[in-house]
Coordinates of C-alpha atoms in Angstrom, one line a residue:
Chain A
X601 CA 0.1 -0.3 0.0
X602 CA 1.9 3.4 -0.9
X603 CA 1.6 6.3 1.1
X604 CA -0.1 9.2 0.0
X605 CA 2.7 11.5 -1.4
X606 CA 3.7 15.5 0.6
X607 CA 2.2 17.0 -3.1
X608 CA -1.2 15.2 -2.2
X609 CA -1.7 16.0 1.0
X610 CA -0.4 19.9 0.3
X611 CA -2.5 20.2 -2.8
X612 CA -5.6 18.8 -0.5
X613 CA -4.5 21.3 2.4
X614 CA -4.8 23.9 0.3
X615 CA -7.6 23.3 -1.5
X616 CA -9.8 23.5 1.6
X617 CA -7.8 26.8 2.9
X618 CA -9.4 28.2 -0.4
X619 CA -12.8 26.8 -0.1
X620 CA -12.5 28.5 3.9
X621 CA -12.9 24.7 5.4
X622 CA -10.2 24.9 7.6
X623 CA -10.7 25.9 11.5
X624 CA -7.0 26.0 12.1
X625 CA -3.8 24.9 10.2
X626 CA -0.6 23.9 11.6
X627 CA 2.9 22.9 10.4
X628 CA 6.2 21.3 11.9
X629 CA 9.1 22.5 12.4
X630 CA 12.3 21.5 13.0
X631 CA 14.6 23.5 15.8
X632 CA 17.9 24.0 17.8
X633 CA 15.5 22.4 20.7
X634 CA 13.6 19.8 18.5
X635 CA 10.5 19.0 17.0
X636 CA 7.9 22.1 17.5
X637 CA 4.2 21.4 16.4
X638 CA 2.6 25.5 15.9
X639 CA -0.8 25.3 15.6
X640 CA -2.8 29.1 14.1
X641 CA -6.3 30.2 13.8
X642 CA -7.5 32.6 12.9
X643 CA -7.0 35.3 15.4
X644 CA -2.6 34.2 15.9
X645 CA -1.1 30.7 17.1
X646 CA -2.8 29.1 19.5
X647 CA -1.0 26.2 20.7
X648 CA 3.0 25.0 20.9
X649 CA 4.4 20.9 21.1
X650 CA 6.9 20.0 21.9
X651 CA 8.2 16.9 20.4
X652 CA 7.3 14.7 23.1
X653 CA 3.9 15.9 23.3
X654 CA 1.4 13.7 22.1
X655 CA 0.1 15.6 18.5
X656 CA -3.4 14.1 18.5
X657 CA -4.5 14.8 21.7
X658 CA -2.6 18.3 21.6
X659 CA -4.6 18.8 18.1
X660 CA -8.0 17.4 19.9
X661 CA -7.7 20.1 22.7
X662 CA -7.3 22.7 19.4
X663 CA -10.1 21.2 18.1
X664 CA -12.4 21.7 20.8
X665 CA -11.8 25.5 21.0
X666 CA -11.5 26.1 17.9
X667 CA -13.4 23.3 15.3
X668 CA -12.5 19.6 13.7
X669 CA -11.6 21.2 11.1
X670 CA -7.1 21.0 11.7
X671 CA -4.9 20.8 8.9
X672 CA -1.7 20.2 8.6
X673 CA -0.9 23.5 5.7
X674 CA 3.3 24.5 5.3
X675 CA 2.5 26.9 3.2
X676 CA -0.3 28.7 4.7
X677 CA 1.8 29.7 7.6
X678 CA 4.7 30.4 6.1
X679 CA 5.4 34.3 7.5
X680 CA 5.0 32.1 11.0
X681 CA 7.6 29.9 9.9
X682 CA 9.6 32.3 9.0
X683 CA 9.1 34.3 11.7
X684 CA 10.3 31.0 13.8
X685 CA 13.5 30.4 11.7
X686 CA 14.3 33.6 12.1
X687 CA 14.1 33.9 16.0
X688 CA 16.1 30.9 16.3
X689 CA 18.5 32.4 13.8
X690 CA 18.8 35.0 15.0
X691 CA 17.2 34.6 19.3
X692 CA 14.8 38.1 18.2
X693 CA 11.5 37.7 19.0
X694 CA 9.0 36.1 16.6
X695 CA 6.3 39.4 17.1
X696 CA 4.0 36.5 15.8
X697 CA 0.0 37.4 17.1
X698 CA -0.8 34.6 19.7
X699 CA -4.9 33.1 20.5
X700 CA -4.3 32.6 24.2
X701 CA -8.1 31.5 24.3
X702 CA -6.7 27.9 25.2
X703 CA -6.2 29.3 28.8
X704 CA -9.0 29.0 30.3
X705 CA -8.2 30.9 33.0
X706 CA -8.4 35.1 33.3
X707 CA -5.7 35.1 35.8
X708 CA -2.7 33.1 33.7
X709 CA -4.3 34.4 31.0
X710 CA -3.6 37.9 32.2
X711 CA -0.4 36.6 33.5
X712 CA 1.1 35.4 29.7
X713 CA -0.7 38.4 27.9
X714 CA 1.9 40.6 30.3
X715 CA 4.8 38.5 29.2
X716 CA 4.1 38.4 25.8
X717 CA 3.7 41.4 25.8
X718 CA 6.7 43.3 27.8
X719 CA 9.0 40.6 28.0
X720 CA 11.5 40.5 25.4
X721 CA 14.4 38.5 24.1
X722 CA 17.6 39.2 26.1
X723 CA 15.5 39.7 29.0
X724 CA 14.4 37.9 32.1
X725 CA 11.7 38.4 34.6
X726 CA 11.6 36.4 37.9
X727 CA 8.1 34.9 39.0
X728 CA 7.6 37.7 41.3
X729 CA 8.5 40.4 38.9
X730 CA 6.7 38.9 36.4
X731 CA 3.0 38.5 39.0
X732 CA 3.2 42.4 39.8
X733 CA 3.6 43.2 36.3
X734 CA 0.6 41.4 35.3
X735 CA -0.9 43.6 38.5
X736 CA -1.3 40.4 41.3
X737 CA 2.0 41.1 43.4
X738 CA 1.3 38.8 45.8
X739 CA 0.8 35.6 42.9
X740 CA 4.3 34.5 42.3
X741 CA 3.0 31.1 43.1
X742 CA -0.2 31.3 40.6
X743 CA 1.9 32.5 38.1
X744 CA 4.4 30.2 37.6
X745 CA 1.7 27.5 37.6
X746 CA 0.3 30.3 34.5
X747 CA 3.8 29.5 33.0
X748 CA 4.1 25.9 33.6
X749 CA 0.9 25.3 31.9
X750 CA 1.0 28.4 29.1
X751 CA 0.0 26.4 25.7
X752 CA 2.2 28.8 23.3
X753 CA 6.1 28.2 24.7
X754 CA 8.5 29.5 22.8
X755 CA 6.3 32.3 21.4
X756 CA 4.6 33.6 24.5
X757 CA 7.8 33.5 26.3
X758 CA 7.6 31.8 29.5
X759 CA 11.1 30.8 29.4
X760 CA 12.5 34.3 30.4
X761 CA 10.9 33.3 33.4
X762 CA 13.0 32.4 36.5
X763 CA 13.2 31.8 40.1
X764 CA 13.9 34.9 42.3
X765 CA 16.5 32.6 44.5
X766 CA 18.8 32.1 41.3
X767 CA 19.2 29.0 38.6
X768 CA 17.0 28.9 35.7
X769 CA 14.0 26.5 37.5
X770 CA 11.5 24.2 36.0
X771 CA 10.2 24.7 32.4
X772 CA 7.4 23.0 30.6
X773 CA 9.9 21.4 28.1
X774 CA 12.4 20.9 30.5
X775 CA 15.6 23.2 32.2
X776 CA 17.7 21.8 29.1
X777 CA 15.8 23.7 26.8
X778 CA 15.1 26.9 29.0
X779 CA 18.9 27.9 29.0
X780 CA 19.1 26.8 25.8
X781 CA 16.3 29.6 24.7
X782 CA 17.8 32.2 27.2
X783 CA 21.8 31.3 25.7
X784 CA 20.1 31.9 22.3
X785 CA 18.8 35.2 23.4
X786 CA 21.9 36.0 25.0
X787 CA 20.6 36.4 28.2
X788 CA 22.5 33.2 29.7
X789 CA 26.0 33.1 28.6
X790 CA 26.8 30.5 26.6
X791 CA 29.2 27.9 27.6
X792 CA 32.2 27.6 26.4
X793 CA 32.3 24.1 23.9
X794 CA 34.8 21.7 25.2
Chain B
X968 CA -7.9 1.0 14.1
X969 CA -9.9 3.3 14.3
X970 CA -8.1 6.6 16.1
X971 CA -11.4 7.7 18.1
X972 CA -11.3 6.6 22.2
X973 CA -13.2 9.7 23.1
X974 CA -16.3 11.1 22.1
X975 CA -14.9 14.2 20.4
X976 CA -14.3 14.3 17.1
X977 CA -10.8 14.2 16.5
X978 CA -8.7 17.0 14.1
X979 CA -9.5 16.0 10.7
X980 CA -5.2 15.7 10.0
X981 CA -5.1 13.0 12.5
X982 CA -8.0 11.1 10.7
X983 CA -5.6 11.8 7.1
X984 CA -3.2 10.7 8.6
X985 CA -3.5 7.4 9.7
X986 CA -6.6 6.6 7.8
X987 CA -5.6 8.4 4.0
X988 CA -3.0 5.2 2.5
X989 CA -5.7 2.7 3.0
X990 CA -8.1 5.4 2.1
X991 CA -6.5 5.6 -1.3
X992 CA -6.1 2.1 -1.5
X993 CA -9.6 1.5 -1.7
X994 CA -9.9 4.7 -4.1
X995 CA -7.6 2.7 -6.7
X996 CA -9.3 -1.1 -7.0
X997 CA -12.7 1.8 -7.3
X998 CA -11.6 4.0 -9.9
X999 CA -8.6 3.2 -11.7
X1000 CA -4.7 4.3 -10.9
X1001 CA -5.1 7.1 -12.9
X1002 CA -8.5 8.5 -11.1
X1003 CA -7.6 7.6 -7.6
X1004 CA -6.1 10.9 -6.1
X1005 CA -8.5 12.9 -7.6
X1006 CA -11.3 10.5 -6.0
X1007 CA -9.9 10.6 -2.7
X1008 CA -9.3 14.8 -3.0
X1009 CA -13.1 15.5 -3.7
X1010 CA -13.8 12.5 -0.8
X1011 CA -12.3 14.1 1.3
X1012 CA -13.1 18.1 1.2
X1013 CA -16.8 16.4 0.7
X1014 CA -15.9 14.6 4.3
X1015 CA -13.9 18.5 6.0
X1016 CA -17.7 19.9 4.9
X1017 CA -19.9 17.5 6.8
X1018 CA -17.3 17.0 9.7
X1019 CA -18.2 19.7 11.8
X1020 CA -21.9 18.9 12.0
X1021 CA -21.1 15.1 12.5
X1022 CA -22.5 14.4 16.3
X1023 CA -20.7 11.5 17.3
X1024 CA -17.1 10.9 17.1
X1025 CA -17.8 6.6 16.1
X1026 CA -17.1 4.9 12.9
X1027 CA -15.2 7.5 11.5
X1028 CA -12.8 5.2 9.1
X1029 CA -16.2 3.4 7.9
X1030 CA -17.6 6.9 7.3
X1031 CA -14.5 8.0 5.3
X1032 CA -14.5 4.5 3.6
X1033 CA -18.0 5.4 2.5
X1034 CA -17.6 8.7 1.6
X1035 CA -14.7 7.9 -1.0
X1036 CA -16.9 4.7 -2.5
X1037 CA -19.8 7.8 -3.1
X1038 CA -17.4 9.8 -5.0
X1039 CA -15.6 7.5 -6.8
X1040 CA -19.1 5.9 -8.1
X1041 CA -20.6 9.8 -9.0
X1042 CA -16.8 10.2 -11.0
X1043 CA -17.9 6.8 -12.7
X1044 CA -20.8 8.3 -13.6
X1045 CA -19.9 11.0 -15.0
X1046 CA -17.5 10.0 -17.0
X1047 CA -19.9 7.9 -18.7
X1048 CA -22.2 10.3 -19.0
X1049 CA -18.9 12.4 -21.0
X1050 CA -18.2 8.6 -23.0
X1051 CA -21.7 8.7 -24.0
X1052 CA -22.1 12.2 -25.1
X1053 CA -18.5 12.2 -26.6
X1054 CA -17.7 11.5 -30.4
X1055 CA -16.4 9.0 -31.2
X1056 CA -14.8 7.4 -28.4
X1057 CA -11.5 7.4 -27.1
X1058 CA -9.9 4.3 -28.4
X1059 CA -9.9 2.1 -25.1
X1060 CA -6.6 2.7 -23.1
X1061 CA -6.3 -0.6 -21.5
X1062 CA -6.2 -3.8 -21.4
X1063 CA -9.7 -4.8 -24.4
X1064 CA -9.9 -8.6 -23.0
X1065 CA -10.7 -7.1 -19.5
X1066 CA -13.4 -4.2 -21.1
X1067 CA -15.5 -7.0 -22.5
X1068 CA -15.5 -9.2 -19.3
X1069 CA -16.4 -6.2 -17.9
X1070 CA -19.3 -5.4 -20.4
X1071 CA -19.9 -8.5 -20.0
X1072 CA -21.0 -8.4 -16.5
X1073 CA -22.5 -5.1 -16.9
X1074 CA -24.7 -6.7 -19.1
X1075 CA -25.4 -10.2 -16.9
X1076 CA -25.9 -7.2 -14.0
X1077 CA -28.3 -4.7 -16.3
X1078 CA -31.7 -5.6 -15.2
X1079 CA -31.2 -5.9 -11.3
X1080 CA -32.1 -3.0 -9.0
X1081 CA -29.6 0.0 -9.0
X1082 CA -28.1 -1.1 -5.1
X1083 CA -28.0 -4.6 -6.3
X1084 CA -25.8 -3.5 -9.3
X1085 CA -23.2 -1.6 -6.8
X1086 CA -22.8 -4.6 -4.1
X1087 CA -21.9 -7.5 -6.8
X1088 CA -19.3 -4.7 -8.2
X1089 CA -18.4 -3.8 -5.6
X1090 CA -17.4 -7.6 -4.7
X1091 CA -16.7 -9.2 -7.9
X1092 CA -15.2 -6.6 -10.0
X1093 CA -13.2 -4.3 -7.4
X1094 CA -12.8 -7.5 -4.7
X1095 CA -13.7 -6.0 -2.2
X1096 CA -13.7 -8.3 0.7
X1097 CA -16.7 -8.7 3.6
X1098 CA -15.1 -6.0 5.6
X1099 CA -14.2 -3.8 3.4
X1100 CA -17.6 -4.1 1.8
X1101 CA -18.9 -3.5 5.2
X1102 CA -16.8 -0.4 5.1
X1103 CA -17.7 0.7 1.9
X1104 CA -21.2 0.2 2.2
X1105 CA -21.9 1.5 5.4
X1106 CA -23.5 -1.7 7.4
X1107 CA -22.0 -4.9 8.9
X1108 CA -19.8 -7.3 7.5
X1109 CA -22.5 -9.7 8.0
X1110 CA -25.4 -7.3 6.7
X1111 CA -23.0 -6.9 3.9
X1112 CA -22.6 -10.9 3.2
X1113 CA -26.0 -10.8 3.0
X1114 CA -26.6 -8.3 0.2
X1115 CA -24.7 -9.8 -2.1
X1116 CA -26.2 -13.1 -1.7
X1117 CA -29.0 -11.4 -1.9
X1118 CA -28.3 -9.5 -4.7
X1119 CA -26.8 -13.1 -6.3
X1120 CA -29.8 -14.5 -5.9
X1121 CA -31.3 -11.9 -7.3
X1122 CA -28.9 -12.3 -10.8
X1123 CA -29.3 -16.4 -10.7
X1124 CA -33.3 -15.7 -10.7
X1125 CA -32.6 -13.4 -13.9
X1126 CA -30.4 -15.8 -15.5
X1127 CA -32.7 -18.9 -15.1
X1128 CA -34.6 -20.3 -18.2
X1129 CA -38.0 -19.5 -18.1

């Protein structure tokens, strides 16, 4: 049984998008921190998954928010792909719109929106500092939970939020990825190669 | 294997990646190598249009088989209309012996109801086994077997000397 060709899949997705049949589109990107799954709806990127995140469940989450007509469509995501590619090459903010409606808690959404709008590449902030910026100065711990459940990692930069006591702290994608992103942005000194 | 275990609809692309290869295989058997990809693209776009209206996430694989089958038959009918209206007819690009056999088969089943003709074509021309036939017809394998035997009985009766 011969598999469907890439060309067939790309044509199918393009025909569906042209007819207005896509609730969301996604692509798979190879990056220095491994494969990323990037899902985008009409308002912006709503989900980014790391290589180890189960794809079907992740896409089903997006389907429950935006509708089930979700297609792989590299061409339709060209702008977002280019922006992320540039980010991984130069460490500059990708500057793509995000849709944080998968974050159901208003508090967590507020924290992540503040983080996305105010903490740029090359900068870092503590959990307490981000809590204060978001208008909840006593909620440092809950701010940590908001970052840990961020549905759009890398683009909404929860990797730039550090514990007050030093070190890089924890990260949804693992501390090694967090350190790699901070080094890429120049916020952490790169270790000397051996 | 169906990709759904819970009640909610999976992303459409999850279905395409899980079942696309076997659906292409199915489209090839129904419509031939040259038409298979067109049939499947049309079928998947039809499925995509209907997808948000589905009320449950069960039997999605069989649902896709059924849409592919219906689409292949629509394409087959449209082509036949083209052939009937176009003159002179295109020279046959395939095996003439097979055409003769298919022509003979169509002549034999011509007097049966259209549903019976469809079942007989899928079983004996496209050579679908009862599981595939069930998926294509949207019924159980047992019901598919019954439909074939009913159609064969009707054919026997038709061909029996008066």
